[in-house]
Short mmCIF file of C-alpha atoms and ligand atoms in Angstrom, two decimals:
data_model
loop_
_atom_site.label_atom_id
_atom_site.label_comp_id
_atom_site.label_asym_id
_atom_site.label_seq_id
_atom_site.Cartn_x
_atom_site.Cartn_y
_atom_site.Cartn_z
CA MET A 1 23.31 -7.86 -31.51
CA ARG A 2 20.19 -6.37 -32.39
CA THR A 3 16.60 -6.46 -32.11
CA GLN A 4 13.33 -4.57 -32.75
CA VAL A 5 11.98 -3.97 -29.36
CA CYS A 6 14.38 -4.00 -26.42
CA ILE A 7 12.43 -4.48 -23.45
CA ILE A 8 14.22 -3.80 -19.69
CA GLY A 9 12.35 -5.76 -17.24
CA GLY A 10 11.06 -9.08 -16.48
CA GLY A 11 8.18 -8.69 -14.53
CA PRO A 12 4.72 -8.86 -15.86
CA SER A 13 4.51 -5.80 -17.93
CA GLY A 14 7.79 -6.73 -20.22
CA LEU A 15 6.75 -10.46 -20.13
CA LEU A 16 3.26 -9.44 -22.10
CA LEU A 17 4.36 -6.91 -24.01
CA SER A 18 7.23 -9.94 -25.42
CA GLN A 19 4.84 -11.88 -25.93
CA LEU A 20 2.22 -10.13 -27.79
CA LEU A 21 5.26 -8.93 -29.99
CA HIS A 22 6.23 -12.19 -30.68
CA ARG A 23 2.24 -13.57 -31.60
CA LYS A 24 2.46 -10.82 -34.31
CA GLY A 25 6.04 -11.86 -35.46
CA ILE A 26 8.07 -8.57 -33.97
CA ASP A 27 11.81 -9.93 -32.48
CA SER A 28 12.19 -8.53 -29.02
CA ILE A 29 14.38 -9.32 -26.21
CA VAL A 30 13.74 -9.17 -22.52
CA LEU A 31 16.44 -7.63 -20.08
CA GLU A 32 16.05 -8.71 -16.28
CA ARG A 33 18.26 -7.80 -13.30
CA LYS A 34 17.14 -10.81 -11.03
CA THR A 35 16.43 -14.54 -11.85
CA ARG A 36 13.08 -16.01 -12.95
CA ASP A 37 12.87 -17.53 -9.19
CA TYR A 38 13.15 -14.16 -7.69
CA VAL A 39 10.56 -12.48 -10.35
CA LEU A 40 7.97 -15.42 -9.24
CA GLY A 41 8.51 -15.04 -5.72
CA ARG A 42 7.05 -11.54 -5.59
CA ILE A 43 4.03 -11.97 -3.99
CA ARG A 44 1.37 -8.55 -5.05
CA ALA A 45 -1.60 -8.45 -7.01
CA GLY A 46 -4.26 -10.57 -7.04
CA ILE A 47 -7.05 -9.20 -9.31
CA LEU A 48 -7.13 -8.70 -13.28
CA GLU A 49 -9.58 -6.32 -14.82
CA THR A 50 -11.59 -7.77 -17.83
CA GLY A 51 -8.92 -5.95 -20.28
CA PHE A 52 -5.92 -7.78 -18.13
CA VAL A 53 -7.78 -11.02 -19.14
CA GLU A 54 -8.42 -10.57 -23.01
CA LEU A 55 -4.62 -9.50 -23.27
CA MET A 56 -3.24 -12.75 -22.02
CA ARG A 57 -5.72 -14.47 -23.89
CA GLU A 58 -4.87 -12.58 -27.15
CA ALA A 59 -1.19 -13.33 -26.04
CA GLY A 60 -2.10 -17.26 -25.97
CA VAL A 61 -1.11 -17.41 -22.23
CA GLY A 62 -4.81 -17.50 -20.86
CA ALA A 63 -5.66 -21.25 -20.63
CA ARG A 64 -4.55 -21.78 -16.55
CA MET A 65 -6.02 -18.45 -15.83
CA ASP A 66 -9.41 -19.47 -17.68
CA ALA A 67 -8.68 -23.18 -16.17
CA GLU A 68 -7.82 -22.19 -12.08
CA GLY A 69 -8.55 -18.65 -12.07
CA PHE A 70 -11.61 -17.51 -10.05
CA THR A 71 -14.47 -15.02 -11.57
CA HIS A 72 -15.87 -12.62 -9.16
CA ASP A 73 -18.71 -10.45 -9.85
CA GLY A 74 -18.82 -8.16 -7.09
CA THR A 75 -17.31 -7.54 -3.61
CA VAL A 76 -18.02 -6.90 -0.09
CA ILE A 77 -17.72 -3.45 1.63
CA ALA A 78 -17.36 -3.66 5.73
CA TYR A 79 -17.46 -0.74 8.57
CA GLY A 80 -17.33 -2.42 11.52
CA GLU A 81 -20.47 -4.96 12.32
CA GLU A 82 -22.15 -2.99 8.97
CA GLU A 83 -21.12 -4.58 5.27
CA PHE A 84 -22.63 -4.63 1.78
CA GLY A 85 -22.12 -6.12 -1.40
CA ILE A 86 -21.44 -4.35 -4.62
CA SER A 87 -22.26 -6.36 -7.43
CA PHE A 88 -19.65 -5.58 -10.41
CA HIS A 89 -22.12 -7.51 -12.91
CA ALA A 90 -25.12 -6.04 -11.69
CA HIS A 91 -23.69 -2.43 -12.22
CA THR A 92 -21.19 -3.37 -15.21
CA GLY A 93 -22.49 -6.79 -17.03
CA THR A 94 -18.97 -7.23 -16.28
CA ASP A 95 -16.29 -8.95 -13.58
CA VAL A 96 -12.91 -9.53 -12.55
CA MET A 97 -10.65 -12.42 -12.49
CA VAL A 98 -9.08 -13.63 -9.39
CA TYR A 99 -5.54 -15.10 -10.26
CA GLY A 100 -2.18 -14.13 -8.73
CA GLN A 101 0.79 -12.05 -10.50
CA THR A 102 2.78 -14.56 -9.53
CA GLU A 103 0.71 -17.35 -11.56
CA LEU A 104 0.26 -15.25 -15.01
CA THR A 105 4.09 -13.90 -14.71
CA ARG A 106 5.04 -18.05 -14.40
CA ASP A 107 2.44 -18.52 -17.39
CA LEU A 108 4.39 -15.90 -19.77
CA TYR A 109 7.55 -17.15 -18.78
CA ASP A 110 6.48 -20.60 -19.54
CA ALA A 111 5.36 -18.78 -23.30
CA ARG A 112 8.20 -16.74 -23.57
CA GLU A 113 10.94 -20.13 -22.84
CA ALA A 114 8.69 -22.54 -25.10
CA ALA A 115 9.10 -19.87 -28.05
CA ASN A 116 12.61 -19.71 -27.57
CA GLY A 117 12.19 -16.13 -26.77
CA LYS A 118 15.13 -13.73 -26.23
CA LEU A 119 15.14 -13.65 -22.06
CA VAL A 120 18.67 -12.61 -19.93
CA PHE A 121 18.48 -12.47 -16.52
CA ASN A 122 21.14 -11.24 -13.99
CA VAL A 123 21.72 -8.15 -15.73
CA GLU A 124 23.94 -5.16 -14.41
CA ASP A 125 24.63 -1.69 -15.54
CA VAL A 126 21.75 -1.50 -17.83
CA GLN A 127 22.28 1.74 -19.61
CA ILE A 128 19.89 3.54 -22.41
CA ASN A 129 21.56 5.22 -25.10
CA ASP A 130 20.80 7.53 -27.79
CA ALA A 131 16.75 7.10 -27.46
CA GLN A 132 16.36 10.19 -29.01
CA SER A 133 17.88 9.01 -32.20
CA GLU A 134 17.29 7.00 -34.93
CA ALA A 135 19.16 4.12 -33.51
CA PRO A 136 18.90 4.07 -29.93
CA TYR A 137 20.56 1.15 -28.26
CA VAL A 138 21.31 -1.05 -25.02
CA THR A 139 23.92 -1.78 -22.92
CA TYR A 140 24.21 -3.84 -19.67
CA HIS A 141 26.65 -6.25 -18.45
CA VAL A 142 26.18 -10.15 -17.63
CA ASP A 143 28.96 -11.96 -15.13
CA GLY A 144 31.22 -9.40 -15.51
CA ILE A 145 30.85 -9.32 -20.04
CA ALA A 146 29.69 -6.31 -21.60
CA HIS A 147 27.37 -6.43 -24.16
CA ARG A 148 25.19 -4.19 -26.68
CA ILE A 149 21.43 -4.62 -28.02
CA ASP A 150 20.77 -2.51 -30.83
CA CYS A 151 17.18 -1.38 -31.65
CA ASP A 152 14.25 0.29 -33.06
CA TYR A 153 12.09 0.93 -29.77
CA ILE A 154 13.03 0.55 -26.06
CA ALA A 155 10.55 -0.22 -23.77
CA GLY A 156 11.10 0.59 -20.08
CA CYS A 157 9.42 -2.15 -18.03
CA ASP A 158 11.78 -1.87 -14.91
CA GLY A 159 9.58 -0.91 -12.07
CA PHE A 160 9.62 1.95 -9.76
CA HIS A 161 13.40 1.75 -9.10
CA GLY A 162 14.40 0.74 -12.40
CA VAL A 163 16.78 2.63 -15.16
CA SER A 164 14.53 3.79 -17.32
CA ARG A 165 12.71 6.72 -16.03
CA GLN A 166 16.27 7.68 -14.52
CA THR A 167 17.28 7.87 -18.35
CA ILE A 168 14.61 10.84 -19.32
CA PRO A 169 16.41 14.00 -17.99
CA THR A 170 14.64 16.10 -15.11
CA SER A 171 14.35 19.00 -17.20
CA VAL A 172 11.82 16.70 -19.57
CA ARG A 173 10.26 14.82 -16.58
CA ARG A 174 7.46 16.17 -14.48
CA GLU A 175 6.99 13.86 -11.41
CA TYR A 176 3.48 13.97 -8.79
CA GLU A 177 3.67 11.84 -5.81
CA LYS A 178 1.78 11.17 -2.76
CA VAL A 179 3.30 9.31 0.13
CA TYR A 180 0.73 7.75 2.78
CA PRO A 181 1.38 7.60 6.29
CA PHE A 182 0.86 4.11 6.62
CA GLY A 183 1.40 0.63 4.95
CA TRP A 184 0.14 -2.77 4.36
CA LEU A 185 1.30 -6.11 5.81
CA GLY A 186 0.41 -8.77 3.95
CA VAL A 187 0.39 -12.52 4.71
CA LEU A 188 -0.08 -15.65 2.40
CA SER A 189 -1.74 -18.84 4.35
CA GLU A 190 -2.33 -21.70 2.69
CA THR A 191 -6.41 -21.74 4.47
CA PRO A 192 -9.81 -21.16 2.97
CA PRO A 193 -10.58 -18.09 2.18
CA VAL A 194 -12.87 -16.49 4.86
CA HIS A 195 -15.24 -15.26 2.24
CA ASN A 196 -16.67 -16.32 -1.04
CA GLU A 197 -15.95 -12.48 -2.51
CA LEU A 198 -13.45 -9.98 -1.53
CA ILE A 199 -13.83 -7.94 1.86
CA TYR A 200 -12.69 -4.35 2.31
CA SER A 201 -12.79 -3.31 5.53
CA TRP A 202 -13.01 -0.37 7.37
CA SER A 203 -12.42 -0.29 11.24
CA GLU A 204 -11.83 2.07 14.18
CA ARG A 205 -8.05 0.48 14.29
CA GLY A 206 -7.59 0.39 10.27
CA PHE A 207 -8.28 -0.99 7.03
CA ALA A 208 -8.13 -4.53 6.43
CA LEU A 209 -8.60 -6.78 3.56
CA CYS A 210 -9.35 -10.12 2.70
CA SER A 211 -8.72 -11.93 -0.76
CA MET A 212 -7.53 -15.34 -1.93
CA ARG A 213 -5.57 -16.88 -4.59
CA ASN A 214 -7.77 -20.00 -4.61
CA ALA A 215 -9.50 -22.54 -2.46
CA ASN A 216 -7.05 -23.23 -0.26
CA LEU A 217 -4.55 -19.98 -0.60
CA SER A 218 -5.55 -16.78 1.27
CA ARG A 219 -4.03 -13.39 0.80
CA TYR A 220 -5.21 -10.94 4.09
CA TYR A 221 -3.88 -7.20 4.44
CA ILE A 222 -4.37 -4.77 7.39
CA GLN A 223 -3.08 -1.24 7.42
CA CYS A 224 -0.10 -0.58 9.73
CA SER A 225 2.33 1.67 10.43
CA LEU A 226 5.38 3.03 8.33
CA SER A 227 7.89 2.20 10.78
CA ASP A 228 6.67 -1.53 11.05
CA SER A 229 8.66 -4.61 9.78
CA PRO A 230 7.21 -7.90 9.11
CA ASP A 231 8.90 -9.36 12.10
CA ASP A 232 7.09 -7.36 14.20
CA TRP A 233 4.06 -9.10 13.63
CA THR A 234 3.87 -13.04 14.72
CA ASP A 235 1.03 -14.70 13.20
CA THR A 236 -0.66 -14.90 15.96
CA ALA A 237 -0.70 -10.98 16.36
CA PHE A 238 -1.55 -10.73 12.59
CA TRP A 239 -4.34 -12.90 12.92
CA GLY A 240 -5.79 -11.17 16.05
CA GLU A 241 -5.63 -7.88 14.55
CA LEU A 242 -7.19 -9.00 11.40
CA LYS A 243 -10.24 -10.39 13.33
CA ARG A 244 -10.66 -7.00 15.53
CA ARG A 245 -10.97 -5.33 11.89
CA ILE A 246 -13.42 -7.60 10.36
CA PRO A 247 -16.88 -8.16 11.07
CA SER A 248 -17.09 -10.70 14.01
CA ARG A 249 -19.32 -12.91 12.08
CA HIS A 250 -16.59 -13.30 9.42
CA ALA A 251 -13.51 -13.03 12.21
CA GLU A 252 -15.39 -16.37 13.85
CA ALA A 253 -15.43 -17.85 10.19
CA LEU A 254 -11.66 -17.16 9.68
CA VAL A 255 -9.13 -20.46 9.20
CA THR A 256 -6.03 -18.88 10.72
CA GLY A 257 -2.72 -21.08 9.54
CA PRO A 258 0.98 -20.05 9.82
CA SER A 259 1.91 -17.58 7.17
CA ILE A 260 4.01 -18.78 4.12
CA GLU A 261 4.62 -15.40 3.12
CA LYS A 262 4.84 -11.73 5.12
CA SER A 263 5.69 -8.68 3.76
CA ILE A 264 5.07 -4.73 3.71
CA ALA A 265 4.48 -2.66 0.97
CA PRO A 266 4.60 1.23 1.49
CA LEU A 267 1.72 2.87 -0.28
CA ARG A 268 1.71 5.54 -2.41
CA SER A 269 0.47 7.73 -5.68
CA PHE A 270 3.17 8.64 -8.03
CA VAL A 271 3.11 9.65 -12.53
CA THR A 272 5.86 10.46 -14.77
CA GLU A 273 4.86 12.50 -17.32
CA PRO A 274 5.31 12.04 -20.26
CA MET A 275 5.90 8.35 -20.45
CA ARG A 276 7.95 8.55 -23.86
CA TRP A 277 11.20 10.01 -24.73
CA GLY A 278 11.93 9.61 -28.26
CA ARG A 279 12.45 5.83 -28.75
CA LEU A 280 12.00 4.79 -25.36
CA PHE A 281 8.28 4.05 -23.92
CA LEU A 282 7.72 3.49 -20.70
CA CYS A 283 5.15 1.02 -18.87
CA GLY A 284 3.57 -0.07 -15.39
CA ASP A 285 5.44 0.61 -12.49
CA ALA A 286 8.38 2.66 -14.35
CA ALA A 287 5.99 5.10 -15.68
CA HIS A 288 3.08 5.01 -12.10
CA ILE A 289 2.45 3.73 -8.73
CA VAL A 290 -0.99 3.46 -7.11
CA PRO A 291 -1.90 2.49 -3.50
CA PRO A 292 -3.43 -1.66 -4.01
CA THR A 293 -6.55 -0.42 -2.62
CA GLY A 294 -8.08 -0.36 -5.88
CA ALA A 295 -6.30 -3.34 -7.20
CA LYS A 296 -5.31 -1.09 -10.43
CA GLY A 297 -1.47 -1.34 -9.97
CA LEU A 298 -1.52 -4.31 -12.38
CA ASN A 299 -4.38 -3.69 -14.22
CA THR A 300 -2.77 -0.33 -15.17
CA ALA A 301 0.13 -1.86 -16.45
CA ALA A 302 -1.72 -3.77 -18.89
CA SER A 303 -3.49 -0.98 -20.55
CA ASP A 304 0.08 0.67 -20.88
CA ILE A 305 1.25 -2.58 -22.81
CA HIS A 306 -2.09 -2.72 -24.94
CA TYR A 307 -1.35 1.27 -26.34
CA LEU A 308 2.25 0.35 -26.72
CA TYR A 309 1.66 -3.12 -28.33
CA HIS A 310 -0.98 -1.71 -30.96
CA GLY A 311 1.32 0.98 -31.50
CA LEU A 312 4.21 -1.27 -32.25
CA VAL A 313 2.28 -2.78 -34.58
CA GLN A 314 0.79 -0.74 -36.33
CA PHE A 315 4.45 0.93 -37.14
CA TYR A 316 6.17 -2.67 -38.50
CA GLN A 317 2.80 -4.14 -40.30
CA ASP A 318 1.94 -0.59 -41.88
CA LYS A 319 5.03 2.08 -41.00
CA ASP A 320 2.62 4.13 -39.56
CA THR A 321 3.69 5.69 -36.02
CA ALA A 322 0.33 7.33 -35.01
CA GLY A 323 -0.09 5.30 -32.28
CA LEU A 324 3.71 5.31 -30.99
CA ASP A 325 2.72 9.31 -31.18
CA ALA A 326 -0.33 9.21 -29.15
CA TYR A 327 1.10 6.67 -26.58
CA SER A 328 2.34 8.77 -23.69
CA GLU A 329 -0.91 11.05 -23.69
CA LYS A 330 -3.29 7.73 -24.23
CA ALA A 331 -1.68 6.09 -21.24
CA LEU A 332 -1.61 8.74 -19.44
CA ALA A 333 -5.27 9.43 -19.63
CA ARG A 334 -6.14 6.01 -18.51
CA VAL A 335 -3.18 6.26 -15.67
CA TRP A 336 -4.81 9.22 -14.06
CA LYS A 337 -8.21 7.86 -13.68
CA ALA A 338 -6.28 4.74 -12.53
CA GLU A 339 -4.33 7.06 -10.03
CA ARG A 340 -8.08 8.75 -8.78
CA PHE A 341 -10.26 5.95 -8.09
CA SER A 342 -6.91 4.36 -6.09
CA TRP A 343 -6.59 7.43 -3.90
CA SER A 344 -10.41 8.13 -3.43
CA THR A 345 -10.65 4.25 -2.08
CA THR A 346 -7.71 4.56 -0.04
CA ASN A 347 -8.99 7.79 1.45
CA LEU A 348 -12.54 6.32 2.27
CA LEU A 349 -10.85 2.91 4.04
CA HIS A 350 -8.08 3.86 6.11
CA ARG A 351 -7.58 5.59 9.14
CA TYR A 352 -5.37 8.76 9.27
CA PRO A 353 -3.18 9.25 11.89
CA ASP A 354 -4.24 12.86 12.33
CA GLN A 355 -7.67 12.24 11.31
CA SER A 356 -10.67 15.04 13.25
CA GLU A 357 -13.51 13.51 14.74
CA PHE A 358 -15.14 15.72 11.50
CA ASP A 359 -12.73 14.00 9.22
CA LEU A 360 -14.40 10.05 10.59
CA LYS A 361 -17.68 11.55 9.95
CA MET A 362 -17.12 12.20 6.53
CA GLN A 363 -15.67 8.89 6.00
CA ARG A 364 -18.80 7.71 7.38
CA ALA A 365 -21.21 9.35 5.46
CA GLU A 366 -18.73 8.29 2.31
CA ILE A 367 -19.50 4.99 3.01
CA ASP A 368 -23.29 5.03 3.94
CA PHE A 369 -23.71 7.18 0.78
CA LEU A 370 -22.08 4.15 -1.11
CA ARG A 371 -23.61 1.99 0.61
CA GLY A 372 -27.61 3.27 -0.71
CA ASN A 373 -26.74 5.33 -3.76
CA ASP A 374 -27.30 2.68 -7.04
CA ALA A 375 -25.14 5.59 -9.02
CA ALA A 376 -22.33 5.90 -6.71
CA GLN A 377 -21.89 2.02 -6.71
CA LYS A 378 -22.23 2.25 -10.23
CA VAL A 379 -19.10 4.39 -10.62
CA PHE A 380 -17.54 1.88 -7.72
CA ALA A 381 -18.30 -0.74 -9.98
CA GLN A 382 -17.39 0.69 -13.48
CA ASN A 383 -13.90 1.90 -11.93
CA TYR A 384 -12.93 -1.39 -10.18
CA VAL A 385 -13.53 -3.58 -13.14
CA GLY A 386 -11.46 -1.33 -15.35
CA LEU A 387 -12.61 1.74 -17.34
CA PRO A 388 -12.52 0.89 -21.33
CA TYR A 389 -9.01 1.30 -23.13
P1 FAS B 401 7.77 -4.73 -11.75
O1 FAS B 401 8.11 -3.80 -10.49
O2 FAS B 401 6.42 -6.06 -11.62
O3 FAS B 401 9.06 -5.69 -12.86
C1 FAS B 401 9.50 -5.00 -13.49
C2 FAS B 401 11.27 -5.59 -13.58
O4 FAS B 401 12.06 -5.23 -13.73
C3 FAS B 401 11.30 -6.61 -12.35
O5 FAS B 401 11.60 -7.80 -12.42
C4 FAS B 401 12.85 -6.05 -11.83
O6 FAS B 401 13.86 -6.83 -11.57
C5 FAS B 401 13.30 -5.62 -13.25
N1 FAS B 401 14.25 -4.46 -13.27
C6 FAS B 401 14.36 -3.55 -12.34
N2 FAS B 401 15.61 -2.82 -12.72
C7 FAS B 401 16.15 -3.31 -13.75
C8 FAS B 401 17.14 -2.87 -14.24
N3 FAS B 401 17.79 -1.95 -14.24
N4 FAS B 401 17.62 -3.46 -15.76
C9 FAS B 401 16.84 -5.34 -15.74
N5 FAS B 401 15.37 -4.99 -14.88
C10 FAS B 401 15.49 -4.45 -13.89
N6 FAS B 401 -1.03 -4.50 -7.81
C11 FAS B 401 -1.93 -4.39 -7.44
O7 FAS B 401 -2.74 -4.73 -8.41
N7 FAS B 401 -2.28 -5.49 -6.03
C12 FAS B 401 -1.62 -5.56 -5.15
O8 FAS B 401 -2.10 -6.02 -4.30
C13 FAS B 401 -0.05 -5.20 -5.24
N8 FAS B 401 0.84 -5.31 -4.21
C14 FAS B 401 2.05 -5.26 -4.75
C15 FAS B 401 2.70 -5.27 -3.49
C16 FAS B 401 4.30 -4.92 -3.82
C17 FAS B 401 5.23 -5.18 -2.90
C18 FAS B 401 4.32 -3.79 -4.51
C19 FAS B 401 5.67 -3.06 -5.12
C20 FAS B 401 3.55 -3.50 -5.70
C21 FAS B 401 2.18 -4.27 -5.87
N9 FAS B 401 1.31 -4.19 -6.86
C22 FAS B 401 -0.16 -4.34 -6.77
C23 FAS B 401 1.90 -3.17 -7.94
C24 FAS B 401 2.30 -4.68 -8.62
O9 FAS B 401 1.41 -5.69 -8.88
C25 FAS B 401 3.03 -3.77 -10.12
O10 FAS B 401 1.74 -2.81 -10.62
C26 FAS B 401 3.32 -4.49 -10.88
O11 FAS B 401 4.37 -5.56 -10.40
C27 FAS B 401 3.58 -4.15 -12.32
O12 FAS B 401 4.48 -4.93 -12.83
P2 FAS B 401 5.63 -4.29 -14.18
O13 FAS B 401 5.40 -3.02 -14.43
O14 FAS B 401 6.20 -5.41 -14.50
O15 FAS B 401 6.89 -3.68 -12.98
C1 PHB B 402 -4.64 -9.04 -3.72
O1 PHB B 402 -5.53 -10.60 -3.81
O2 PHB B 402 -3.39 -9.45 -3.17
C2 PHB B 402 -5.47 -7.87 -3.99
C3 PHB B 402 -6.73 -7.62 -3.76
C4 PHB B 402 -7.29 -6.62 -4.17
C5 PHB B 402 -6.89 -5.38 -3.96
C6 PHB B 402 -5.17 -5.51 -3.52
C7 PHB B 402 -4.75 -6.67 -3.55
O3 PHB B 402 -7.21 -4.07 -3.70
#
């Protein structure tokens, strides 16, 4: 079989690229190792930068997002009983959209299937071959039957544990990593959000985040030990700990209920360079990971897709490879800024096991400075709504 672009990974990156290319008449196939339901069962991101929102609209899949998503023009930073707001709109003129990754991935699947897009599920043994040649190809198995796809280009959208990054020789790859000494325990509950904006909360006991998906679906996180497992936390224990980590006025207003999803995500910062090797292009979590504190993971995958999509269109329409040749450098320039913001917000709001009294004073001074300085809030807002593509 032959296609123009072979996309490995049917998460948001791969699906968004496939849908955008389709709208330009560029043929692709998406190879996904799990099932559609499995992919949709993963509860992950919730905040979309303006750039991502525009891309979804350009891909023709923005209708439900625009109808059901929430525009948020600011957020709350809390510490102990103190709190203050940062207005994204006042500082940047833009906002963010609250719309779950699960829903946007569903919209992308629906659109690809409505267009009879080529989506292959339950693929195994995916291998990328001759990526350095003019005639790369991908092999894989489904139900024990071997398949081969000849293509012009390969998009590695297969996440942190995928095969694409590993295809680039270690002699070529440079990897940068920081593993944080804590994780996030996340709970989804069919309860009304505790506040109309997100609350990022520093507390003596550790970080907490109050987020949401809609008027009756809330998403909460608490910093937890890496040795924890979700089974260690009853709903009662989770709610009790969350209440101890947010200002009491919010704790008293919190509506609790049974968790419908409970999971722990380890936190790491990771980047691999370059993000291109011959005809193979890495996108999203296949190339980089951030701690979710800055809501940058999914949004940085979107900017990768923006650059690659435009590079591919330029090639297929004008036979010009300038966009593709610039992809890695351009994508990495924005990736590293997202890494910085995610790392700095994580350091600002989490309790580290080895923190000294001086370290705590530095965190408090940093939060106080952010509270009182317009320029500091502008910088925070510019990063949170998303730096320019
Ligand atoms: P994904 O990992 O979403 O998708 C990759 C796909 O490739 C998967 O479906 C996988 O099954 C498939 N795949 C893997 N190997 C393959 C192979 N060999 N062959 C074929 N297919 C293969 N970001 C935020 O902004 N906020 C958050 O709160 C947040 N929480 C997160 C929680 C967790 C537990 C994780 C892991 C990530 C979280 N993220 C969050 C980041 C997350 O949203 C990612 O940025 C986003 O899923 C990136 O999308 P993709 O690049 O498509 O990668
Ligand atoms: C979420 O709603 O899942 C969410 C929101 C903001 C973050 C991380 C996760 O920074």
